[in-house]
Short mmCIF file of C-alpha atoms in Angstrom, two decimals:
data_model
loop_
_atom_site.label_atom_id
_atom_site.label_comp_id
_atom_site.label_asym_id
_atom_site.label_seq_id
_atom_site.Cartn_x
_atom_site.Cartn_y
_atom_site.Cartn_z
CA VAL A 11 115.34 118.93 97.42
CA ILE A 12 114.32 117.26 94.12
CA ARG A 13 116.03 117.85 90.87
CA CYS A 14 113.71 117.41 87.88
CA ARG A 15 112.85 118.84 84.50
CA ALA A 16 110.81 122.09 83.90
CA ALA A 17 109.82 124.26 80.98
CA VAL A 18 111.16 127.61 82.29
CA ALA A 19 110.23 131.03 80.56
CA TRP A 20 113.24 133.22 81.13
CA ALA A 21 111.75 136.24 79.49
CA ALA A 22 108.61 137.34 77.63
CA GLY A 23 108.66 136.70 73.94
CA LYS A 24 111.17 133.88 74.13
CA PRO A 25 110.46 130.26 73.62
CA LEU A 26 110.39 127.92 76.81
CA SER A 27 113.50 126.17 77.77
CA VAL A 28 113.40 122.67 79.29
CA GLU A 29 116.01 122.80 82.21
CA GLU A 30 116.90 120.90 85.33
CA VAL A 31 115.41 122.76 88.26
CA GLU A 32 115.66 122.19 92.11
CA VAL A 33 112.32 121.97 93.80
CA ALA A 34 112.56 122.56 97.65
CA PRO A 35 110.34 120.42 99.89
CA PRO A 36 107.04 121.66 101.08
CA LYS A 37 106.72 123.96 104.08
CA ALA A 38 103.92 123.86 106.66
CA GLY A 39 100.54 123.93 104.83
CA GLU A 40 102.06 123.05 101.46
CA VAL A 41 102.00 119.89 99.25
CA ARG A 42 104.64 118.74 96.90
CA ILE A 43 103.10 116.97 93.68
CA LYS A 44 104.64 114.95 90.97
CA ILE A 45 102.88 116.25 87.87
CA VAL A 46 102.01 113.44 85.43
CA ALA A 47 100.29 115.41 82.62
CA THR A 48 99.45 119.13 81.84
CA GLY A 49 97.37 120.70 79.08
CA ILE A 50 98.60 123.81 77.12
CA CYS A 51 96.13 126.60 77.66
CA ARG A 52 95.81 129.78 75.79
CA THR A 53 96.47 131.57 79.05
CA ASP A 54 99.88 129.97 79.16
CA ASP A 55 100.51 131.60 75.83
CA HIS A 56 99.56 135.15 77.23
CA VAL A 57 102.20 134.57 79.87
CA LEU A 58 104.76 133.76 77.24
CA GLU A 59 103.69 136.97 75.21
CA GLY A 60 104.03 139.01 78.47
CA CYS A 61 100.43 140.29 78.40
CA PHE A 62 99.06 138.18 81.36
CA PRO A 63 98.87 140.60 84.49
CA ASN A 64 101.00 139.97 87.64
CA VAL A 65 103.45 137.71 86.08
CA ASP A 66 107.23 137.92 87.09
CA PHE A 67 109.98 136.33 84.93
CA PRO A 68 111.71 133.87 85.02
CA VAL A 69 108.73 131.77 85.58
CA ILE A 70 107.56 128.20 85.15
CA PRO A 71 104.05 128.43 83.46
CA GLY A 72 101.27 125.70 83.30
CA HIS A 73 98.30 125.73 85.33
CA GLU A 74 96.18 122.74 83.98
CA GLY A 75 97.73 119.72 85.43
CA ALA A 76 97.16 116.47 87.29
CA GLY A 77 99.45 114.44 89.46
CA ILE A 78 100.22 112.53 92.63
CA VAL A 79 101.12 113.97 95.95
CA GLU A 80 104.85 113.19 96.72
CA SER A 81 105.06 114.71 100.15
CA VAL A 82 103.17 117.12 102.30
CA GLY A 83 104.21 119.83 104.77
CA GLU A 84 103.40 120.19 108.55
CA GLY A 85 99.67 120.47 109.23
CA VAL A 86 98.44 119.16 105.85
CA THR A 87 95.31 116.82 106.47
CA SER A 88 93.26 116.83 103.24
CA VAL A 89 95.72 114.81 101.06
CA LYS A 90 98.65 112.42 101.77
CA PRO A 91 101.48 110.92 99.74
CA GLY A 92 100.08 108.76 96.86
CA ASP A 93 96.85 110.55 96.49
CA LYS A 94 95.70 111.60 92.91
CA VAL A 95 95.22 115.41 92.81
CA ILE A 96 94.55 118.27 90.47
CA PRO A 97 96.11 121.57 91.42
CA LEU A 98 93.92 124.62 91.42
CA CYS A 99 94.80 127.88 89.70
CA LEU A 100 91.81 129.42 91.65
CA PRO A 101 92.34 128.51 95.37
CA GLN A 102 89.67 127.98 97.98
CA CYS A 103 90.95 128.97 101.22
CA GLY A 104 87.56 128.16 102.94
CA GLU A 105 87.87 131.02 105.34
CA CYS A 106 87.56 134.38 103.50
CA SER A 107 84.12 136.09 102.96
CA PHE A 108 83.99 135.03 99.32
CA CYS A 109 84.67 131.39 100.17
CA LEU A 110 81.98 131.51 102.84
CA ASN A 111 79.50 132.97 100.43
CA PRO A 112 77.70 130.11 98.68
CA GLU A 113 77.06 132.13 95.64
CA SER A 114 80.73 132.93 95.09
CA ASN A 115 83.59 130.92 93.67
CA TYR A 116 86.26 133.48 94.23
CA CYS A 117 88.82 133.49 96.92
CA VAL A 118 90.82 136.52 98.14
CA LYS A 119 93.99 134.41 97.83
CA SER A 120 93.51 134.40 94.10
CA HIS A 121 95.99 136.42 91.67
CA VAL A 122 93.12 138.73 90.91
CA SER A 123 93.75 140.20 94.45
CA GLU A 124 97.32 139.68 94.77
CA PRO A 125 100.09 137.93 92.64
CA GLN A 126 100.62 134.30 93.03
CA ASN A 127 104.22 134.40 91.72
CA LEU A 128 105.64 133.23 95.02
CA LEU A 129 104.07 130.99 97.67
CA PRO A 130 102.11 132.78 100.48
CA ASP A 131 105.36 133.24 102.59
CA LYS A 132 106.69 135.41 99.49
CA THR A 133 109.37 132.75 98.69
CA SER A 134 109.89 130.37 95.74
CA ARG A 135 110.38 126.63 95.88
CA PHE A 136 112.08 126.67 92.49
CA THR A 137 115.66 127.50 91.68
CA CYS A 138 117.49 126.92 88.24
CA LYS A 139 121.28 127.66 87.68
CA GLY A 140 121.38 129.42 91.03
CA LYS A 141 118.40 131.75 90.26
CA GLN A 142 115.09 131.95 91.86
CA ILE A 143 112.35 130.89 89.52
CA HIS A 144 108.87 132.42 90.04
CA HIS A 145 105.67 130.13 90.30
CA PHE A 146 102.65 130.74 88.01
CA LEU A 147 99.21 130.98 89.84
CA TRP A 148 100.94 128.61 92.28
CA VAL A 149 100.48 125.80 89.95
CA SER A 150 103.35 125.77 87.64
CA SER A 151 102.43 122.38 86.02
CA PHE A 152 105.20 122.65 83.41
CA ALA A 153 107.51 121.28 86.18
CA GLU A 154 107.77 117.70 86.99
CA TYR A 155 107.48 118.53 90.64
CA THR A 156 105.69 121.56 92.09
CA VAL A 157 104.86 122.96 95.55
CA ILE A 158 101.35 124.34 96.22
CA PRO A 159 99.50 125.47 99.22
CA GLU A 160 96.95 122.73 100.48
CA TYR A 161 93.90 125.01 99.95
CA ALA A 162 94.82 125.01 96.08
CA VAL A 163 94.87 121.30 95.78
CA ALA A 164 91.91 118.90 95.09
CA LYS A 165 91.94 115.21 95.89
CA ILE A 166 90.37 113.27 93.10
CA ASP A 167 89.18 109.74 92.55
CA THR A 168 91.85 107.05 92.24
CA ALA A 169 90.48 105.74 89.11
CA ALA A 170 90.86 108.93 87.22
CA PRO A 171 93.32 108.96 84.27
CA LEU A 172 95.67 111.82 84.92
CA ASP A 173 96.58 112.34 81.13
CA LYS A 174 92.76 113.05 80.50
CA VAL A 175 91.51 114.68 83.75
CA CYS A 176 94.23 117.30 83.68
CA LEU A 177 91.75 119.34 81.47
CA LEU A 178 89.55 119.70 84.45
CA GLY A 179 92.10 121.93 86.10
CA CYS A 180 91.04 124.82 83.77
CA GLY A 181 89.82 124.58 80.27
CA PHE A 182 86.88 122.33 80.41
CA PRO A 183 85.29 123.61 83.82
CA THR A 184 85.70 127.18 82.66
CA GLY A 185 83.66 126.74 79.53
CA TYR A 186 81.23 124.04 80.69
CA GLY A 187 80.58 126.13 83.84
CA ALA A 188 80.06 129.33 81.97
CA ALA A 189 77.00 127.83 80.33
CA ILE A 190 75.80 125.70 83.32
CA ASN A 191 76.60 127.95 86.36
CA THR A 192 77.26 131.45 85.07
CA ALA A 193 74.73 131.97 82.24
CA LYS A 194 72.35 129.22 83.46
CA VAL A 195 71.35 128.36 79.92
CA LYS A 196 67.70 127.30 79.75
CA PRO A 197 66.35 124.41 77.70
CA GLY A 198 65.10 125.48 74.27
CA SER A 199 67.24 128.52 74.24
CA THR A 200 69.68 129.99 71.64
CA CYS A 201 73.34 130.49 72.13
CA ALA A 202 76.38 131.94 70.34
CA VAL A 203 79.96 130.95 71.25
CA PHE A 204 82.66 133.42 69.89
CA GLY A 205 85.89 131.48 69.73
CA ILE A 206 85.82 127.54 69.56
CA GLY A 207 89.21 126.48 70.95
CA GLY A 208 89.32 124.23 73.97
CA VAL A 209 87.30 126.52 76.28
CA GLY A 210 84.90 127.45 73.71
CA LEU A 211 84.13 123.94 72.69
CA SER A 212 83.55 123.30 76.42
CA VAL A 213 81.00 125.92 76.33
CA VAL A 214 79.20 124.28 73.35
CA MET A 215 79.21 121.12 75.45
CA GLY A 216 77.76 122.87 78.49
CA CYS A 217 74.98 124.50 76.24
CA LYS A 218 74.09 121.14 74.83
CA ALA A 219 73.98 119.61 78.19
CA ALA A 220 71.69 122.42 79.48
CA GLY A 221 69.27 121.58 76.47
CA ALA A 222 69.85 124.59 74.15
CA SER A 223 68.08 124.23 70.86
CA ARG A 224 70.42 126.17 68.80
CA ILE A 225 74.18 126.72 69.47
CA ILE A 226 75.97 128.98 66.86
CA ALA A 227 79.74 128.66 66.89
CA VAL A 228 81.51 131.76 65.72
CA ASP A 229 85.15 131.53 64.57
CA ILE A 230 87.44 132.59 61.66
CA ASN A 231 89.21 129.07 61.58
CA LYS A 232 86.85 126.92 59.78
CA ASP A 233 88.97 123.83 60.49
CA LYS A 234 87.46 123.79 63.94
CA PHE A 235 83.81 123.55 62.59
CA ALA A 236 83.64 119.79 62.25
CA LYS A 237 84.60 119.32 65.95
CA ALA A 238 82.22 122.04 67.14
CA LYS A 239 79.34 120.20 65.31
CA GLU A 240 80.53 116.83 66.74
CA LEU A 241 80.20 118.52 70.33
CA GLY A 242 76.75 119.91 69.79
CA ALA A 243 76.97 123.05 67.56
CA THR A 244 73.92 123.47 65.32
CA ASP A 245 75.44 126.19 63.09
CA CYS A 246 79.01 127.45 62.53
CA ILE A 247 79.83 130.72 60.79
CA SER A 248 82.93 132.89 60.20
CA PRO A 249 82.75 136.58 60.39
CA GLN A 250 84.94 136.77 57.38
CA ASP A 251 82.14 135.41 55.11
CA PHE A 252 79.86 138.46 55.75
CA LYS A 253 80.17 142.00 54.83
CA LYS A 254 78.08 143.13 57.90
CA PRO A 255 79.01 142.98 61.56
CA ILE A 256 78.73 139.48 62.93
CA GLN A 257 76.28 140.89 65.58
CA GLU A 258 73.93 141.77 62.91
CA VAL A 259 74.14 138.42 61.24
CA LEU A 260 73.36 136.61 64.49
CA THR A 261 70.33 138.95 65.18
CA GLU A 262 69.09 138.21 61.57
CA MET A 263 69.67 134.53 62.10
CA THR A 264 67.67 134.41 65.47
CA GLY A 265 65.14 137.20 65.13
CA HIS A 266 66.00 139.54 68.19
CA GLY A 267 69.46 138.02 68.96
CA VAL A 268 70.54 135.04 70.99
CA ASP A 269 69.38 134.33 74.46
CA TYR A 270 73.08 133.70 75.53
CA SER A 271 76.38 134.80 74.04
CA PHE A 272 79.77 133.65 75.16
CA GLU A 273 83.14 135.52 74.25
CA VAL A 274 86.07 133.09 74.61
CA ILE A 275 88.81 134.85 72.78
CA GLY A 276 89.64 138.02 74.84
CA HIS A 277 89.60 140.73 72.12
CA VAL A 278 87.88 143.96 72.85
CA ASP A 279 85.99 144.02 69.61
CA THR A 280 84.65 140.56 69.85
CA ILE A 281 83.58 141.20 73.53
CA THR A 282 81.49 144.04 72.27
CA ALA A 283 80.04 142.03 69.44
CA ALA A 284 79.07 139.29 71.68
CA LEU A 285 77.28 141.67 73.94
CA ALA A 286 75.43 143.35 70.93
CA SER A 287 74.46 139.91 69.43
CA CYS A 288 72.43 138.83 72.45
CA ASN A 289 68.67 139.67 72.92
CA MET A 290 68.35 143.39 73.73
CA ASN A 291 66.13 142.72 76.75
CA THR A 292 66.61 139.32 78.21
CA GLY A 293 69.96 138.33 76.73
CA ILE A 294 72.93 137.35 78.76
CA CYS A 295 76.43 137.81 77.60
CA VAL A 296 79.30 136.06 79.47
CA MET A 297 82.87 137.17 79.01
CA ILE A 298 85.31 134.31 79.46
CA GLY A 299 88.33 135.28 77.33
CA VAL A 300 91.19 137.14 78.97
CA PRO A 301 91.88 140.55 77.31
CA ALA A 302 95.49 141.90 77.20
CA SER A 303 96.51 143.52 80.48
CA GLY A 304 95.42 147.33 80.34
CA SER A 305 92.73 146.72 77.64
CA VAL A 306 89.67 149.16 77.93
CA ILE A 307 86.29 148.27 76.41
CA SER A 308 84.07 151.00 75.10
CA VAL A 309 80.42 150.11 75.12
CA ASP A 310 77.30 152.02 74.03
CA PRO A 311 75.16 152.19 77.16
CA MET A 312 72.07 151.49 75.25
CA LEU A 313 73.15 147.98 74.93
CA LEU A 314 72.69 147.59 78.62
CA LEU A 315 69.87 150.11 79.40
CA SER A 316 67.53 148.03 77.29
CA GLY A 317 67.91 145.04 79.60
CA ARG A 318 70.91 142.94 78.56
CA THR A 319 72.92 141.30 81.24
CA TRP A 320 76.69 141.52 80.80
CA LYS A 321 78.79 139.28 83.12
CA ALA A 322 82.04 137.55 83.46
CA THR A 323 83.06 134.12 84.73
CA LEU A 324 86.07 132.90 86.77
CA LEU A 325 86.88 129.19 86.15
CA GLY A 326 83.13 128.58 85.17
CA GLY A 327 81.75 129.56 88.70
CA TRP A 328 82.84 126.40 90.36
CA LYS A 329 84.13 126.52 93.88
CA MET A 330 87.15 124.63 92.89
CA ARG A 331 88.04 122.37 95.85
CA ASP A 332 84.49 121.37 96.38
CA CYS A 333 83.48 120.89 92.82
CA ILE A 334 86.49 119.58 90.77
CA PRO A 335 86.43 116.04 92.61
CA LYS A 336 82.69 115.97 91.64
CA LEU A 337 83.38 116.93 88.02
CA VAL A 338 85.98 114.09 87.94
CA SER A 339 83.48 111.69 89.32
CA SER A 340 81.06 112.80 86.63
CA TYR A 341 83.64 112.34 83.94
CA LEU A 342 84.24 108.82 85.18
CA GLU A 343 80.50 108.27 85.03
CA LYS A 344 80.57 109.36 81.42
CA LYS A 345 78.20 112.27 82.01
CA PHE A 346 80.42 114.25 79.47
CA ASN A 347 83.41 113.41 77.33
CA SER A 348 86.17 115.98 77.69
CA ASP A 349 88.56 113.58 75.89
CA LEU A 350 87.14 114.79 72.65
CA LEU A 351 89.01 118.11 73.36
CA ILE A 352 92.42 116.43 73.33
CA THR A 353 94.03 116.59 69.79
CA HIS A 354 97.74 116.07 70.51
CA THR A 355 99.85 114.37 73.38
CA LEU A 356 103.53 115.36 73.52
CA PRO A 357 106.42 114.77 75.78
CA ILE A 358 107.35 117.78 77.91
CA ILE A 359 110.54 118.31 75.72
CA LYS A 360 108.22 119.13 72.77
CA VAL A 361 106.49 121.90 74.80
CA ASN A 362 107.31 124.74 72.22
CA GLU A 363 105.89 122.32 69.47
CA GLY A 364 102.70 122.35 71.43
CA PHE A 365 102.57 126.16 71.67
CA GLU A 366 103.24 126.34 67.74
CA LEU A 367 100.19 123.96 67.21
CA LEU A 368 98.15 126.26 69.52
CA ARG A 369 99.05 129.38 67.65
CA ALA A 370 98.52 127.92 64.34
CA GLY A 371 95.05 127.01 65.16
CA LYS A 372 95.98 123.23 64.49
CA SER A 373 95.30 122.01 68.07
CA ILE A 374 92.30 122.13 70.47
CA ARG A 375 94.15 120.74 73.44
CA SER A 376 97.68 119.41 73.58
CA ILE A 377 98.59 117.42 76.68
CA LEU A 378 102.34 117.32 77.84
CA LEU A 379 103.65 114.22 79.55
CA PHE A 380 106.61 113.86 81.81
#
């Protein structure tokens, strides 16, 4: 058993508490990882608010981490102690019908099918003050050591800087892949991105890489516009500057609506606006933001009957164990610069400060270091 620090969420609506926790050794098919760095993602904030589905408290959040394998359980062959790895919040078991389908990046082991609050044997590897602490998406990267099933761990290049490539565990591949894989943005096309936080800006980078000629960033926080333009946005607009609905503004700006729209906020009204803002016949709207558990979207069927395509993406459509190591290699080859998303670096003890920066719209990505 290893004793180490972890940021524990004891109950919804309460700040995180940095505690000493005990982390049990890995069982068969499991990997224990020393987390070096982890990003703060909006999804972690949804956990703290109590609006992310299938989460049990107390829990150690965090799902955008990178670290080094400390030990492995019986039967583990794909990684060994000392390997640099990224833990995956979307597993890839390699055996289910989804994993075997080349067009799918889903896995039946994912939390959308069944909660990932405990490891597959329905027990936790975390205890604190004599109490069992739940895992989050099996990753729990707000702990200095964590235990994860082997099929939710990707071995990466030894040259990768862990305090930078931790973003490749969730935020960057989700946004970048939404443009490249899910929407399949075509050269010369027009795009609108609703919400330009870390994931939204990654969408902007993906649209630019795909050759889009016009990328319109939509956000009420104008402080983010300079960064959006630096990463490839051609226009930045705030819905608060217009008296008419933002979908009408976008339609007027582009003629018949954008070719691709992306919703990266998770609000029911912006999801509907994003759908309405894309071209009525060939437009593709991709939903990325996570709405509050139990949300219901009401949509005029004519928005779809005229030919629009409405789809969502899970982690940007990447088969995680296969693709994350390749994305890390692309990062090392400077094919994209995800470092530009990092605005703050903090020690784990300042985790709550990191969430305050996020909620105040003052950070894009804060990285926590152990």
